[in-house]
Amino acid sequence: LPQECTRLLDYLARVNATSDAKVTVNHLVGKAIAITLAEHPQLNGIILRGKLYRRRTVDIFFQVDLSGTEAELSGMVVRECEKKSLVEIAREVRDKAIDLRQNHHAPARKALTLFRVVPWLLVPWFLRFAGFLQYTLNVNLEWLGLPRDAFGSVMINSIGSLGLEMAFAPLLPVSRVPCLIGPGKIVEKPVVVDGKIEIRPMMNLCTTFDHRFMDGMLAAKMGRRMNELLDDPLAHDALFGGNLGAGR
């Protein structure tokens, strides 16, 4: 899904001029999908025991860089993103990322320690069993470093920050997440604008979704709304909560 980014980048610059936390493209995409799922709750759900269930809140998983630790990449869930502003989401991601880097007892790093003692041949079986306990029997495994519903409604992958323009991440059955979105690196490309070729900043939104959960029509509806929100975020500032006023 290609996305023109001229107004998107301008909006981020204006928000960051007054924000105490750096707001990135990933935060903006995460908030945009939260808005979309709040408007279309039938897209916000989980598959349990072969049945579809709607979630009560929109929880977004953000991938973060943990260079210098035992894991290069990890992430965290921001709960109730539909109720939080763009800056609040960025602030929470920043604070949780700092905790992940500095706190060896953080759940994500505690879980990595657990996998060091589980033989690799048993890891697939362990993950399936842990998923059965967590999602089917609703057993709390936080004491093992496995938080409840650790991946939320949608996962945002940081492929752009890794220097990739396009990459499609696979769905992980253990995550129970029906949709992954990877904002690619923003690069200048020739595009046709009003019949003329111009150079514009472009980004690919690389999306993988579970076809059991949403069909092509629902996916297209989600894509159109995402394009609309990201094409001109300032026009939807009241939804993003950037405090820049209601459009131009």
PDB file of C-alpha atoms in Angstrom:
ATOM      1  CA  LEU A   1       0.000   0.000   0.000  1.00  0.00           C
ATOM      2  CA  PRO A   2       1.920   3.117  -1.180  1.00  0.00           C
ATOM      3  CA  GLN A   3       1.519   6.300   0.852  1.00  0.00           C
ATOM      4  CA  GLU A   4       2.485   9.843  -0.187  1.00  0.00           C
ATOM      5  CA  CYS A   5       4.164  11.503   2.811  1.00  0.00           C
ATOM      6  CA  THR A   6       4.546  15.246   2.146  1.00  0.00           C
ATOM      7  CA  ARG A   7       1.791  16.361   4.520  1.00  0.00           C
ATOM      8  CA  LEU A   8       2.524  13.475   6.888  1.00  0.00           C
ATOM      9  CA  LEU A   9       6.116  14.648   7.411  1.00  0.00           C
ATOM     10  CA  ASP A  10       4.976  18.243   7.825  1.00  0.00           C
ATOM     11  CA  TYR A  11       2.483  17.159  10.469  1.00  0.00           C
ATOM     12  CA  LEU A  12       5.114  15.180  12.386  1.00  0.00           C
ATOM     13  CA  ALA A  13       7.451  18.195  12.338  1.00  0.00           C
ATOM     14  CA  ARG A  14       4.725  20.434  13.737  1.00  0.00           C
ATOM     15  CA  VAL A  15       3.753  17.972  16.466  1.00  0.00           C
ATOM     16  CA  ASN A  16       7.384  17.382  17.462  1.00  0.00           C
ATOM     17  CA  ALA A  17       7.983  21.119  17.749  1.00  0.00           C
ATOM     18  CA  THR A  18       5.907  21.123  20.949  1.00  0.00           C
ATOM     19  CA  SER A  19       6.125  17.488  22.096  1.00  0.00           C
ATOM     20  CA  ASP A  20       8.277  16.249  24.985  1.00  0.00           C
ATOM     21  CA  ALA A  21       8.564  12.851  23.271  1.00  0.00           C
ATOM     22  CA  LYS A  22       9.712  12.233  19.712  1.00  0.00           C
ATOM     23  CA  VAL A  23       6.720  11.246  17.596  1.00  0.00           C
ATOM     24  CA  THR A  24       7.682   8.952  14.699  1.00  0.00           C
ATOM     25  CA  VAL A  25       6.000   7.535  11.620  1.00  0.00           C
ATOM     26  CA  ASN A  26       5.418   4.294  13.537  1.00  0.00           C
ATOM     27  CA  HIS A  27       3.503   6.128  16.261  1.00  0.00           C
ATOM     28  CA  LEU A  28       1.425   7.922  13.629  1.00  0.00           C
ATOM     29  CA  VAL A  29       0.632   4.662  11.809  1.00  0.00           C
ATOM     30  CA  GLY A  30      -0.198   2.993  15.135  1.00  0.00           C
ATOM     31  CA  LYS A  31      -2.611   5.770  16.054  1.00  0.00           C
ATOM     32  CA  ALA A  32      -4.135   5.703  12.563  1.00  0.00           C
ATOM     33  CA  ILE A  33      -4.870   1.969  12.791  1.00  0.00           C
ATOM     34  CA  ALA A  34      -6.265   2.493  16.315  1.00  0.00           C
ATOM     35  CA  ILE A  35      -8.653   5.129  14.938  1.00  0.00           C
ATOM     36  CA  THR A  36      -9.631   2.772  12.117  1.00  0.00           C
ATOM     37  CA  LEU A  37     -10.313  -0.168  14.438  1.00  0.00           C
ATOM     38  CA  ALA A  38     -12.309   2.035  16.817  1.00  0.00           C
ATOM     39  CA  GLU A  39     -14.472   3.164  13.893  1.00  0.00           C
ATOM     40  CA  HIS A  40     -14.824  -0.418  12.582  1.00  0.00           C
ATOM     41  CA  PRO A  41     -14.839  -2.646  15.697  1.00  0.00           C
ATOM     42  CA  GLN A  42     -15.555  -5.740  13.607  1.00  0.00           C
ATOM     43  CA  LEU A  43     -11.889  -5.506  12.527  1.00  0.00           C
ATOM     44  CA  ASN A  44     -10.636  -5.545  16.114  1.00  0.00           C
ATOM     45  CA  GLY A  45     -10.735  -9.093  17.369  1.00  0.00           C
ATOM     46  CA  ILE A  46      -9.002 -12.335  18.184  1.00  0.00           C
ATOM     47  CA  ILE A  47      -9.466 -15.983  17.213  1.00  0.00           C
ATOM     48  CA  LEU A  48      -9.898 -18.256  20.234  1.00  0.00           C
ATOM     49  CA  ARG A  49     -10.890 -21.917  20.164  1.00  0.00           C
ATOM     50  CA  GLY A  50     -11.739 -21.580  16.469  1.00  0.00           C
ATOM     51  CA  LYS A  51     -14.158 -18.678  17.037  1.00  0.00           C
ATOM     52  CA  LEU A  52     -13.909 -14.912  16.443  1.00  0.00           C
ATOM     53  CA  TYR A  53     -14.222 -12.589  19.420  1.00  0.00           C
ATOM     54  CA  ARG A  54     -14.220  -8.805  19.458  1.00  0.00           C
ATOM     55  CA  ARG A  55     -11.749  -7.023  21.680  1.00  0.00           C
ATOM     56  CA  ARG A  56     -12.928  -4.397  24.140  1.00  0.00           C
ATOM     57  CA  THR A  57      -9.993  -2.047  23.478  1.00  0.00           C
ATOM     58  CA  VAL A  58      -7.506  -1.305  20.699  1.00  0.00           C
ATOM     59  CA  ASP A  59      -4.063  -2.401  21.890  1.00  0.00           C
ATOM     60  CA  ILE A  60      -1.120  -1.803  19.545  1.00  0.00           C
ATOM     61  CA  PHE A  61       2.239  -3.607  19.680  1.00  0.00           C
ATOM     62  CA  PHE A  62       5.220  -1.404  18.752  1.00  0.00           C
ATOM     63  CA  GLN A  63       8.556  -2.926  17.862  1.00  0.00           C
ATOM     64  CA  VAL A  64      11.613  -1.183  19.337  1.00  0.00           C
ATOM     65  CA  ASP A  65      15.372  -1.333  18.827  1.00  0.00           C
ATOM     66  CA  LEU A  66      17.186  -2.926  21.768  1.00  0.00           C
ATOM     67  CA  SER A  67      20.715  -2.762  20.369  1.00  0.00           C
ATOM     68  CA  GLY A  68      23.247  -3.380  23.115  1.00  0.00           C
ATOM     69  CA  THR A  69      21.070  -5.885  24.976  1.00  0.00           C
ATOM     70  CA  GLU A  70      20.623  -9.639  24.565  1.00  0.00           C
ATOM     71  CA  ALA A  71      17.944  -8.945  21.912  1.00  0.00           C
ATOM     72  CA  GLU A  72      18.344  -6.605  18.949  1.00  0.00           C
ATOM     73  CA  LEU A  73      14.587  -6.133  18.621  1.00  0.00           C
ATOM     74  CA  SER A  74      11.726  -6.381  21.067  1.00  0.00           C
ATOM     75  CA  GLY A  75       8.555  -4.467  21.709  1.00  0.00           C
ATOM     76  CA  MET A  76       5.679  -3.574  23.928  1.00  0.00           C
ATOM     77  CA  VAL A  77       1.918  -3.132  23.845  1.00  0.00           C
ATOM     78  CA  VAL A  78       0.274   0.242  24.346  1.00  0.00           C
ATOM     79  CA  ARG A  79      -3.220  -0.415  25.676  1.00  0.00           C
ATOM     80  CA  GLU A  80      -6.318   1.576  24.701  1.00  0.00           C
ATOM     81  CA  CYS A  81      -4.623   3.464  21.880  1.00  0.00           C
ATOM     82  CA  GLU A  82      -8.001   4.627  20.617  1.00  0.00           C
ATOM     83  CA  LYS A  83      -8.316   6.757  23.766  1.00  0.00           C
ATOM     84  CA  LYS A  84      -4.764   8.160  23.795  1.00  0.00           C
ATOM     85  CA  SER A  85      -3.309  11.033  21.825  1.00  0.00           C
ATOM     86  CA  LEU A  86      -0.412  10.635  19.426  1.00  0.00           C
ATOM     87  CA  VAL A  87       1.973  12.274  21.915  1.00  0.00           C
ATOM     88  CA  GLU A  88       0.731  10.090  24.774  1.00  0.00           C
ATOM     89  CA  ILE A  89       1.421   6.988  22.686  1.00  0.00           C
ATOM     90  CA  ALA A  90       4.918   8.221  21.803  1.00  0.00           C
ATOM     91  CA  ARG A  91       5.621   9.036  25.450  1.00  0.00           C
ATOM     92  CA  GLU A  92       4.499   5.590  26.623  1.00  0.00           C
ATOM     93  CA  VAL A  93       6.562   3.804  23.959  1.00  0.00           C
ATOM     94  CA  ARG A  94       9.612   5.875  24.937  1.00  0.00           C
ATOM     95  CA  ASP A  95       9.229   5.152  28.647  1.00  0.00           C
ATOM     96  CA  LYS A  96       8.645   1.431  28.119  1.00  0.00           C
ATOM     97  CA  ALA A  97      11.607   1.217  25.732  1.00  0.00           C
ATOM     98  CA  ILE A  98      13.867   2.824  28.362  1.00  0.00           C
ATOM     99  CA  ASP A  99      12.615   0.300  30.909  1.00  0.00           C
ATOM    100  CA  LEU A 100      13.275  -2.566  28.483  1.00  0.00           C
ATOM    101  CA  ARG A 101      16.855  -1.434  27.912  1.00  0.00           C
ATOM    102  CA  GLN A 102      17.675  -0.775  31.560  1.00  0.00           C
ATOM    103  CA  ASN A 103      15.574  -3.275  33.491  1.00  0.00           C
ATOM    104  CA  HIS A 104      16.777  -6.879  33.246  1.00  0.00           C
ATOM    105  CA  HIS A 105      13.556  -7.963  34.975  1.00  0.00           C
ATOM    106  CA  ALA A 106      11.263  -6.408  32.361  1.00  0.00           C
ATOM    107  CA  PRO A 107       8.815  -9.087  31.082  1.00  0.00           C
ATOM    108  CA  ALA A 108      10.181  -9.155  27.520  1.00  0.00           C
ATOM    109  CA  ARG A 109      13.767  -9.693  28.711  1.00  0.00           C
ATOM    110  CA  LYS A 110      12.660 -12.109  31.425  1.00  0.00           C
ATOM    111  CA  ALA A 111      11.000 -14.202  28.724  1.00  0.00           C
ATOM    112  CA  LEU A 112      14.277 -14.289  26.764  1.00  0.00           C
ATOM    113  CA  THR A 113      16.018 -15.671  29.854  1.00  0.00           C
ATOM    114  CA  LEU A 114      13.368 -18.396  29.977  1.00  0.00           C
ATOM    115  CA  PHE A 115      14.109 -19.441  26.385  1.00  0.00           C
ATOM    116  CA  ARG A 116      17.767 -19.885  27.247  1.00  0.00           C
ATOM    117  CA  VAL A 117      16.885 -22.838  29.483  1.00  0.00           C
ATOM    118  CA  VAL A 118      14.308 -24.413  27.161  1.00  0.00           C
ATOM    119  CA  PRO A 119      15.954 -26.707  24.564  1.00  0.00           C
ATOM    120  CA  TRP A 120      15.394 -25.370  21.054  1.00  0.00           C
ATOM    121  CA  LEU A 121      13.741 -28.598  19.915  1.00  0.00           C
ATOM    122  CA  LEU A 122      11.103 -28.076  22.608  1.00  0.00           C
ATOM    123  CA  VAL A 123      10.489 -24.359  21.968  1.00  0.00           C
ATOM    124  CA  PRO A 124       7.625 -24.866  19.411  1.00  0.00           C
ATOM    125  CA  TRP A 125       5.898 -27.265  21.797  1.00  0.00           C
ATOM    126  CA  PHE A 126       6.465 -24.918  24.721  1.00  0.00           C
ATOM    127  CA  LEU A 127       5.001 -21.944  22.825  1.00  0.00           C
ATOM    128  CA  ARG A 128       1.918 -23.908  21.796  1.00  0.00           C
ATOM    129  CA  PHE A 129       1.411 -25.141  25.347  1.00  0.00           C
ATOM    130  CA  ALA A 130       1.916 -21.640  26.792  1.00  0.00           C
ATOM    131  CA  GLY A 131      -0.569 -20.251  24.255  1.00  0.00           C
ATOM    132  CA  PHE A 132      -3.088 -22.924  25.218  1.00  0.00           C
ATOM    133  CA  LEU A 133      -2.714 -22.034  28.912  1.00  0.00           C
ATOM    134  CA  GLN A 134      -2.932 -18.273  28.311  1.00  0.00           C
ATOM    135  CA  TYR A 135      -5.619 -17.991  25.664  1.00  0.00           C
ATOM    136  CA  THR A 136      -7.719 -21.135  26.110  1.00  0.00           C
ATOM    137  CA  LEU A 137      -7.556 -21.663  29.878  1.00  0.00           C
ATOM    138  CA  ASN A 138      -6.853 -17.982  30.749  1.00  0.00           C
ATOM    139  CA  VAL A 139      -3.929 -18.912  33.019  1.00  0.00           C
ATOM    140  CA  ASN A 140      -1.719 -16.013  34.146  1.00  0.00           C
ATOM    141  CA  LEU A 141       1.913 -16.745  33.160  1.00  0.00           C
ATOM    142  CA  GLU A 142       3.355 -13.326  33.983  1.00  0.00           C
ATOM    143  CA  TRP A 143       5.551 -14.937  36.642  1.00  0.00           C
ATOM    144  CA  LEU A 144       7.358 -16.653  33.741  1.00  0.00           C
ATOM    145  CA  GLY A 145       7.810 -13.354  31.912  1.00  0.00           C
ATOM    146  CA  LEU A 146       4.894 -14.049  29.537  1.00  0.00           C
ATOM    147  CA  PRO A 147       2.448 -11.136  29.936  1.00  0.00           C
ATOM    148  CA  ARG A 148      -1.231 -11.484  29.132  1.00  0.00           C
ATOM    149  CA  ASP A 149      -2.115 -10.779  25.498  1.00  0.00           C
ATOM    150  CA  ALA A 150       1.434  -9.621  24.837  1.00  0.00           C
ATOM    151  CA  PHE A 151       0.911  -8.586  21.200  1.00  0.00           C
ATOM    152  CA  GLY A 152      -2.425  -6.757  21.236  1.00  0.00           C
ATOM    153  CA  SER A 153      -4.744  -6.082  18.296  1.00  0.00           C
ATOM    154  CA  VAL A 154      -2.157  -5.159  15.637  1.00  0.00           C
ATOM    155  CA  MET A 155       1.645  -5.282  15.438  1.00  0.00           C
ATOM    156  CA  ILE A 156       3.627  -2.353  14.015  1.00  0.00           C
ATOM    157  CA  ASN A 157       6.985  -3.533  12.647  1.00  0.00           C
ATOM    158  CA  SER A 158       9.953  -1.167  12.349  1.00  0.00           C
ATOM    159  CA  ILE A 159      11.102  -2.110   8.864  1.00  0.00           C
ATOM    160  CA  GLY A 160      11.653   1.534   7.908  1.00  0.00           C
ATOM    161  CA  SER A 161      14.021   2.131  10.813  1.00  0.00           C
ATOM    162  CA  LEU A 162      15.992  -0.898   9.585  1.00  0.00           C
ATOM    163  CA  GLY A 163      16.502   0.818   6.225  1.00  0.00           C
ATOM    164  CA  LEU A 164      14.022  -1.368   4.302  1.00  0.00           C
ATOM    165  CA  GLU A 165      11.535   0.088   1.844  1.00  0.00           C
ATOM    166  CA  MET A 166       9.471  -3.095   1.711  1.00  0.00           C
ATOM    167  CA  ALA A 167       9.282  -6.285   3.775  1.00  0.00           C
ATOM    168  CA  PHE A 168       6.327  -8.438   4.736  1.00  0.00           C
ATOM    169  CA  ALA A 169       6.507  -9.976   8.195  1.00  0.00           C
ATOM    170  CA  PRO A 170       4.847 -13.381   8.661  1.00  0.00           C
ATOM    171  CA  LEU A 171       1.931 -13.894  11.010  1.00  0.00           C
ATOM    172  CA  LEU A 172       2.940 -15.681  14.211  1.00  0.00           C
ATOM    173  CA  PRO A 173       0.232 -18.090  15.415  1.00  0.00           C
ATOM    174  CA  VAL A 174       1.476 -17.789  19.003  1.00  0.00           C
ATOM    175  CA  SER A 175       0.819 -14.017  18.956  1.00  0.00           C
ATOM    176  CA  ARG A 176      -2.890 -14.373  18.061  1.00  0.00           C
ATOM    177  CA  VAL A 177      -2.567 -11.094  16.123  1.00  0.00           C
ATOM    178  CA  PRO A 178      -4.599 -11.023  12.872  1.00  0.00           C
ATOM    179  CA  CYS A 179      -2.745  -8.088  11.283  1.00  0.00           C
ATOM    180  CA  LEU A 180       0.838  -6.812  10.990  1.00  0.00           C
ATOM    181  CA  ILE A 181       1.737  -3.433   9.482  1.00  0.00           C
ATOM    182  CA  GLY A 182       5.272  -2.455   8.508  1.00  0.00           C
ATOM    183  CA  PRO A 183       5.841   1.207   7.570  1.00  0.00           C
ATOM    184  CA  GLY A 184       8.770   1.156   5.145  1.00  0.00           C
ATOM    185  CA  LYS A 185      11.589   3.649   4.776  1.00  0.00           C
ATOM    186  CA  ILE A 186      10.428   6.963   3.305  1.00  0.00           C
ATOM    187  CA  VAL A 187      12.210   7.641   0.002  1.00  0.00           C
ATOM    188  CA  GLU A 188      11.760  10.183  -2.778  1.00  0.00           C
ATOM    189  CA  LYS A 189      10.151   8.751  -5.887  1.00  0.00           C
ATOM    190  CA  PRO A 190       8.615  10.086  -9.096  1.00  0.00           C
ATOM    191  CA  VAL A 191       4.818  10.184  -8.946  1.00  0.00           C
ATOM    192  CA  VAL A 192       2.120  11.605 -11.192  1.00  0.00           C
ATOM    193  CA  VAL A 193       0.430  14.684  -9.670  1.00  0.00           C
ATOM    194  CA  ASP A 194      -2.265  16.454 -11.713  1.00  0.00           C
ATOM    195  CA  GLY A 195      -0.920  14.897 -14.876  1.00  0.00           C
ATOM    196  CA  LYS A 196       2.696  15.897 -14.189  1.00  0.00           C
ATOM    197  CA  ILE A 197       5.615  13.872 -12.863  1.00  0.00           C
ATOM    198  CA  GLU A 198       6.891  15.191  -9.526  1.00  0.00           C
ATOM    199  CA  ILE A 199       9.316  13.931  -6.908  1.00  0.00           C
ATOM    200  CA  ARG A 200       7.517  13.178  -3.655  1.00  0.00           C
ATOM    201  CA  PRO A 201       8.411  11.332  -0.413  1.00  0.00           C
ATOM    202  CA  MET A 202       6.760   7.922  -0.544  1.00  0.00           C
ATOM    203  CA  MET A 203       6.334   5.097   1.946  1.00  0.00           C
ATOM    204  CA  ASN A 204       5.057   1.550   1.611  1.00  0.00           C
ATOM    205  CA  LEU A 205       2.682   0.255   4.266  1.00  0.00           C
ATOM    206  CA  CYS A 206       3.468  -3.457   4.123  1.00  0.00           C
ATOM    207  CA  THR A 207       0.509  -5.329   5.552  1.00  0.00           C
ATOM    208  CA  THR A 208      -0.018  -8.984   6.379  1.00  0.00           C
ATOM    209  CA  PHE A 209      -3.422 -10.123   7.635  1.00  0.00           C
ATOM    210  CA  ASP A 210      -5.168 -13.318   8.644  1.00  0.00           C
ATOM    211  CA  HIS A 211      -7.720 -14.112   5.943  1.00  0.00           C
ATOM    212  CA  ARG A 212      -9.753 -16.125   8.455  1.00  0.00           C
ATOM    213  CA  PHE A 213     -10.405 -12.892  10.320  1.00  0.00           C
ATOM    214  CA  MET A 214     -10.970 -10.358   7.567  1.00  0.00           C
ATOM    215  CA  ASP A 215     -11.827 -10.747   3.910  1.00  0.00           C
ATOM    216  CA  GLY A 216     -10.634  -8.573   1.040  1.00  0.00           C
ATOM    217  CA  MET A 217     -13.536  -6.145   1.391  1.00  0.00           C
ATOM    218  CA  LEU A 218     -12.796  -5.415   5.062  1.00  0.00           C
ATOM    219  CA  ALA A 219      -9.075  -5.164   4.340  1.00  0.00           C
ATOM    220  CA  ALA A 220      -9.761  -2.686   1.518  1.00  0.00           C
ATOM    221  CA  LYS A 221     -11.985  -0.632   3.818  1.00  0.00           C
ATOM    222  CA  MET A 222      -9.219  -0.536   6.411  1.00  0.00           C
ATOM    223  CA  GLY A 223      -6.654   0.416   3.767  1.00  0.00           C
ATOM    224  CA  ARG A 224      -8.743   3.272   2.378  1.00  0.00           C
ATOM    225  CA  ARG A 225      -9.285   4.743   5.830  1.00  0.00           C
ATOM    226  CA  MET A 226      -5.599   4.447   6.658  1.00  0.00           C
ATOM    227  CA  ASN A 227      -4.682   6.223   3.405  1.00  0.00           C
ATOM    228  CA  GLU A 228      -7.172   8.977   4.188  1.00  0.00           C
ATOM    229  CA  LEU A 229      -5.819   9.545   7.714  1.00  0.00           C
ATOM    230  CA  LEU A 230      -2.145   9.435   6.743  1.00  0.00           C
ATOM    231  CA  ASP A 231      -2.483  11.468   3.538  1.00  0.00           C
ATOM    232  CA  ASP A 232      -3.381  14.598   5.525  1.00  0.00           C
ATOM    233  CA  PRO A 233      -3.076  14.074   9.296  1.00  0.00           C
ATOM    234  CA  LEU A 234      -3.585  17.779  10.005  1.00  0.00           C
ATOM    235  CA  ALA A 235      -7.094  17.581   8.586  1.00  0.00           C
ATOM    236  CA  HIS A 236      -7.762  14.827  11.161  1.00  0.00           C
ATOM    237  CA  ASP A 237      -5.823  16.424  14.002  1.00  0.00           C
ATOM    238  CA  ALA A 238      -8.825  16.182  16.346  1.00  0.00           C
ATOM    239  CA  LEU A 239      -8.626  12.376  16.007  1.00  0.00           C
ATOM    240  CA  PHE A 240      -4.833  12.215  16.372  1.00  0.00           C
ATOM    241  CA  GLY A 241      -4.859  14.603  19.322  1.00  0.00           C
ATOM    242  CA  GLY A 242      -1.899  16.614  18.093  1.00  0.00           C
ATOM    243  CA  ASN A 243      -3.412  19.849  19.473  1.00  0.00           C
ATOM    244  CA  LEU A 244      -2.734  21.709  16.227  1.00  0.00           C
ATOM    245  CA  GLY A 245      -6.289  22.784  15.581  1.00  0.00           C
ATOM    246  CA  ALA A 246      -8.934  21.366  13.283  1.00  0.00           C
ATOM    247  CA  GLY A 247      -7.110  21.449   9.970  1.00  0.00           C
ATOM    248  CA  ARG A 248      -5.871  24.438   7.993  1.00  0.00           C
TER     249      ARG A 248
END
